[in-house]
Amino acid sequence: MEPVTFEVAPGVTAIDTFMGGRERYTAAYLVTANQPTLVETGPGTSVEPVARGLDALGIASDALAHIVLTHIHLDHAGGVGALSARFPNATVWVHERGAKHLADPSRLVSSATRVYGEERMASLFGPVAPVPAQRLRVLADGHTLDIGGRTITALDTPGHASHHLALMDSSTGVVFTGDALGIHVPDLPVLRPATPPPEFDLALAVASVERIRDAASSTLLFAHFGPIEDVDRTCDLAVRRLNEWTDAVRGAMRSTTDLDEIVEVLTREAARETVTGAEAQLDLDRLETLAGVRMNATGIARYLTKQADRDAEAREDAGPQAS
Ligand SMILES: [Zn+2]
């Protein structure tokens, strides 16, 4: 397959990672600088397309200086071990809570296998190679990485995952949003939240959207998939959908604990925002693959259960007089 790359901002070029052979599901981005920097790698099935994309953009195997990850979920980072072997001078940057799972991906792989199953793991994500520990560096909140002529600043943006970072490019003001705003695939005017178990947290997710809104002075660059110009409208929509999806699950949980029934309610909520028609089917499949209703329902239900447990504990601690 020919590499597909397209410029999304001055000196920032999207590379289609062809995740699991699928077009326009997951993007990586090359930031051109004295020290060329790749943001995201895509999964193990994306190593060849991304390496060929970098080659087409004139990045020799010894020239890539940095690989920066928004988070370690396999669709974003499953390929980083194999790709860093192909680009031996690249330093790999990741949130401190993610670093050890890149050096030893066994827990990452087992938890993804629980969510996706063996078959989809192999077809979507492929093999996961470790990153040698000496190649890894951690990025903390507010940390600015100087890549020569421009910088990349890390913003703690938990909610989707506790170790999620958004990344801001100093020279254009674009923000790489990872999964913090959800999924926005081309050609479909839908923004779907990405609320997977075990770490989804509504309050943190909403606060993270607001951090991204404050930081982004131009385009939002989605991992799934590509640029969106209208920062405010997109952030408004992301917050609204996070709340609506959580409300739908909360409502369902008042009358049932059965996951299938909760999924049914959330499927109706998802259908409210989607268009019908044959041409939309491909994109609906994309949304289901990237952030399936069942996965999101599981993540939201888990969040609400944890929250109810916390509330109950707080009431016990407060004692009977505090009603
Ligand atoms: Zn993702």
XYZ file of C-alpha atoms and ligand atoms in Angstrom:
324
model
C 0.000 0.000 0.000
C 1.286 3.470 -0.909
C 1.891 5.688 2.125
C -0.757 8.347 2.742
C 0.453 11.611 4.267
C -1.093 15.081 4.321
C -0.070 18.375 5.887
C -2.460 19.540 8.616
C -0.603 22.645 9.873
C 2.702 24.302 8.972
C 5.335 21.633 9.623
C 2.851 19.072 10.927
C 1.980 16.150 8.643
C -0.517 13.382 9.282
C 0.431 9.815 8.382
C -2.364 7.274 7.973
C -1.236 4.306 10.075
C -3.577 1.912 8.224
C -4.377 0.240 11.535
C -5.195 -3.395 10.807
C -5.248 -2.504 7.087
C -8.021 0.065 7.650
C -7.871 3.497 6.050
C -8.459 6.662 8.069
C -8.919 4.963 11.435
C -5.784 6.082 13.259
C -3.289 8.831 12.495
C 0.304 9.441 13.502
C 1.824 12.894 13.008
C 5.295 14.031 11.984
C 6.382 17.365 13.462
C 9.121 18.820 11.291
C 11.945 20.420 13.285
C 15.707 20.224 13.684
C 14.867 17.097 15.664
C 12.074 15.429 13.677
C 9.400 14.121 16.027
C 6.693 11.528 15.559
C 3.510 11.895 17.642
C 1.823 8.491 18.121
C 2.869 5.352 16.244
C -0.336 3.409 15.713
C -0.399 -0.290 16.635
C 1.884 -3.174 15.625
C -0.062 -3.579 12.372
C 0.945 0.011 11.495
C 4.724 -0.267 11.661
C 5.240 -0.721 7.909
C 2.812 2.030 6.782
C 4.251 4.507 9.290
C 7.868 3.665 8.406
C 7.032 4.076 4.719
C 5.229 7.351 5.436
C 8.267 8.695 7.283
C 10.467 7.573 4.404
C 8.185 9.373 1.912
C 8.496 12.514 4.052
C 12.292 12.317 3.834
C 13.006 11.043 7.341
C 15.931 8.613 7.176
C 16.018 5.803 9.707
C 18.766 7.502 11.712
C 17.091 10.955 11.587
C 13.974 10.508 13.694
C 14.854 12.113 17.045
C 11.728 11.627 19.180
C 8.573 9.579 19.416
C 5.980 11.153 21.727
C 2.876 9.256 22.832
C -0.449 10.624 24.108
C -1.062 7.353 25.934
C -0.127 3.703 25.783
C -3.337 2.100 24.508
C -2.421 -0.262 21.694
C -4.083 1.681 18.870
C -1.803 4.629 19.709
C 1.375 2.969 20.916
C 1.296 -0.768 20.195
C 3.822 -0.243 17.398
C 6.310 1.830 19.380
C 8.620 -1.081 20.259
C 9.003 -2.253 16.665
C 9.114 1.274 15.255
C 11.780 2.437 17.715
C 13.918 -0.516 16.594
C 13.589 0.751 12.998
C 14.503 4.310 14.069
C 17.327 3.633 16.515
C 18.080 7.258 17.436
C 14.557 8.131 18.542
C 13.909 8.769 22.226
C 10.463 7.585 23.329
C 8.476 10.010 25.519
C 5.445 8.944 27.542
C 3.518 9.777 30.737
C 5.311 8.452 33.806
C 2.447 6.047 34.570
C 2.840 4.503 31.123
C 6.601 4.022 30.872
C 6.909 0.694 32.656
C 4.183 -0.827 30.480
C 6.130 0.031 27.337
C 9.283 -1.588 28.731
C 7.241 -4.666 29.641
C 3.976 -4.721 27.670
C 2.646 -7.976 29.170
C -0.011 -6.283 31.346
C -0.981 -3.928 28.549
C -1.504 -6.871 26.223
C -3.473 -8.923 28.753
C -5.809 -6.056 29.624
C -6.404 -5.217 25.944
C -7.080 -8.899 25.251
C -9.758 -8.867 27.968
C -11.458 -5.908 26.267
C -11.061 -6.934 22.609
C -10.594 -10.731 22.548
C -7.732 -12.659 20.924
C -8.992 -12.457 17.361
C -9.502 -8.692 17.217
C -6.250 -8.169 19.086
C -4.378 -9.939 16.297
C -6.249 -8.411 13.357
C -6.414 -4.819 14.631
C -3.306 -4.392 16.718
C -0.822 -7.153 15.873
C 2.284 -7.941 17.886
C 3.502 -5.674 20.696
C 7.278 -5.402 21.156
C 8.861 -3.828 24.245
C 10.810 -0.557 24.184
C 14.284 -0.901 25.734
C 14.152 0.941 29.078
C 17.156 3.115 28.213
C 15.234 4.558 25.234
C 12.317 5.725 27.414
C 11.848 9.146 29.017
C 8.872 10.393 30.996
C 6.843 13.541 30.360
C 5.175 15.241 33.302
C 2.392 17.832 33.175
C 3.694 21.118 31.780
C 6.962 19.553 30.663
C 8.215 21.164 27.457
C 10.264 19.132 25.034
C 12.625 21.212 22.899
C 12.827 19.626 19.457
C 14.938 22.355 17.867
C 13.132 25.440 16.607
C 9.837 24.483 18.225
C 8.648 22.802 21.391
C 6.034 20.270 22.410
C 4.316 20.795 25.766
C 2.652 17.943 27.657
C -0.724 18.501 29.321
C -2.057 16.010 31.823
C -5.473 15.117 30.427
C -6.817 12.108 32.349
C -10.364 10.800 32.060
C -10.028 8.462 29.089
C -7.024 6.967 30.887
C -5.097 8.132 33.956
C -1.863 8.366 31.977
C -3.230 10.400 29.060
C -1.386 13.474 27.771
C -2.442 16.028 25.198
C 0.483 17.615 23.359
C 0.723 21.233 22.232
C 3.017 22.389 19.434
C 4.486 25.822 20.185
C 4.878 27.027 16.648
C 1.332 26.424 15.404
C -0.739 26.109 18.599
C -2.210 22.821 17.386
C -3.018 20.261 20.068
C -2.700 16.515 19.560
C -5.766 15.333 21.442
C -5.171 11.570 21.580
C -8.518 10.187 22.784
C -9.290 12.964 25.293
C -12.033 14.468 23.115
C -13.281 11.133 21.781
C -13.452 9.900 18.209
C -14.216 12.105 15.204
C -13.860 10.262 11.928
C -13.919 12.053 8.574
C -17.154 12.493 6.654
C -19.396 11.850 9.649
C -20.569 14.800 11.757
C -20.411 12.765 14.951
C -18.181 13.009 17.950
C -18.265 9.788 19.930
C -16.890 9.702 23.472
C -14.190 7.144 24.244
C -14.934 5.907 27.768
C -13.242 2.509 28.134
C -12.769 0.538 31.323
C -11.049 0.478 33.715
C -10.107 4.122 34.160
C -12.795 6.289 32.531
C -13.734 9.171 34.850
C -16.330 11.733 33.727
C -15.206 14.616 35.948
C -11.575 14.217 34.895
C -12.545 13.813 31.241
C -14.571 17.049 31.227
C -11.771 18.950 32.988
C -9.349 17.608 30.370
C -11.503 18.885 27.512
C -11.407 22.336 29.136
C -7.608 22.177 29.435
C -7.373 21.375 25.742
C -9.769 24.209 24.898
C -7.553 26.651 26.839
C -4.334 25.354 25.266
C -5.384 25.073 21.620
C -4.973 28.282 19.664
C -5.626 26.622 16.325
C -6.440 23.146 15.099
C -7.275 20.040 17.132
C -5.514 16.954 15.772
C -7.431 13.780 16.538
C -5.715 10.409 16.569
C -9.003 9.102 15.153
C -8.834 10.891 12.732
C -7.283 14.095 11.472
C -7.689 17.857 11.962
C -10.688 19.833 13.205
C -10.520 23.609 13.073
C -13.381 24.702 15.288
C -11.917 24.320 18.779
C -14.782 25.754 20.838
C -17.584 24.004 19.033
C -15.715 20.692 19.162
C -14.915 21.023 22.869
C -18.554 21.958 23.617
C -19.700 18.899 21.710
C -17.190 16.628 23.485
C -18.400 17.750 26.923
C -22.042 17.418 25.923
C -21.608 13.906 24.571
C -19.606 12.768 27.629
C -22.450 13.972 29.858
C -25.201 12.548 27.659
C -23.601 9.120 27.428
C -22.946 9.027 31.170
C -26.528 10.162 31.893
C -27.874 7.420 29.615
C -25.922 4.728 31.477
C -26.867 6.220 34.866
C -30.520 6.145 33.838
C -30.291 2.541 32.656
C -28.578 1.474 35.878
C -31.538 2.715 37.942
C -33.574 -0.207 36.649
C -30.998 -2.863 35.714
C -27.522 -4.178 36.379
C -27.567 -6.283 33.208
C -24.863 -5.075 30.818
C -26.816 -6.134 27.720
C -29.733 -3.940 28.771
C -27.421 -1.025 29.537
C -25.806 -1.461 26.109
C -29.260 -1.378 24.516
C -30.054 1.961 26.153
C -26.684 3.398 25.145
C -27.104 2.105 21.588
C -30.288 4.176 21.350
C -28.394 7.205 22.687
C -25.649 6.670 20.074
C -28.246 6.351 17.298
C -29.634 9.812 18.138
C -26.491 11.437 16.793
C -25.764 9.283 13.789
C -26.988 9.726 10.281
C -28.487 6.914 8.257
C -27.598 5.835 4.761
C -25.252 3.378 3.146
C -22.294 5.746 2.971
C -22.441 6.214 6.714
C -22.121 2.494 7.393
C -18.373 2.430 6.870
C -17.914 5.244 9.320
C -20.259 3.686 11.859
C -18.125 0.563 11.664
C -15.149 2.812 12.350
C -16.780 4.263 15.450
C -17.740 0.797 16.681
C -14.212 -0.509 16.153
C -12.541 2.455 17.820
C -14.965 3.107 20.664
C -17.683 0.464 20.651
C -20.907 1.082 22.546
C -20.382 -2.029 24.685
C -16.867 -0.981 25.659
C -18.035 2.544 26.467
C -21.012 1.219 28.455
C -18.680 -1.000 30.465
C -16.345 1.912 31.201
C -19.123 4.296 32.214
C -20.892 1.680 34.359
C -17.645 0.953 36.143
C -17.067 4.670 36.760
C -20.578 5.145 38.154
C -20.244 2.104 40.424
C -16.911 3.349 41.779
C -18.433 6.771 42.345
C -21.434 5.307 44.207
C -19.053 3.292 46.416
C -17.058 6.422 47.183
C -20.211 8.362 48.046
C -21.375 5.577 50.366
C -18.012 5.518 52.127
C -18.072 9.283 52.548
C -21.542 9.055 54.116
C -20.345 6.389 56.555
C -17.347 8.499 57.530
C -19.554 11.532 58.095
C -21.633 9.597 60.625
C -25.395 9.553 61.198
C -25.809 13.200 62.252
C -24.681 14.510 58.858
C -27.768 13.831 56.801
Zn -7.566 5.471 20.527
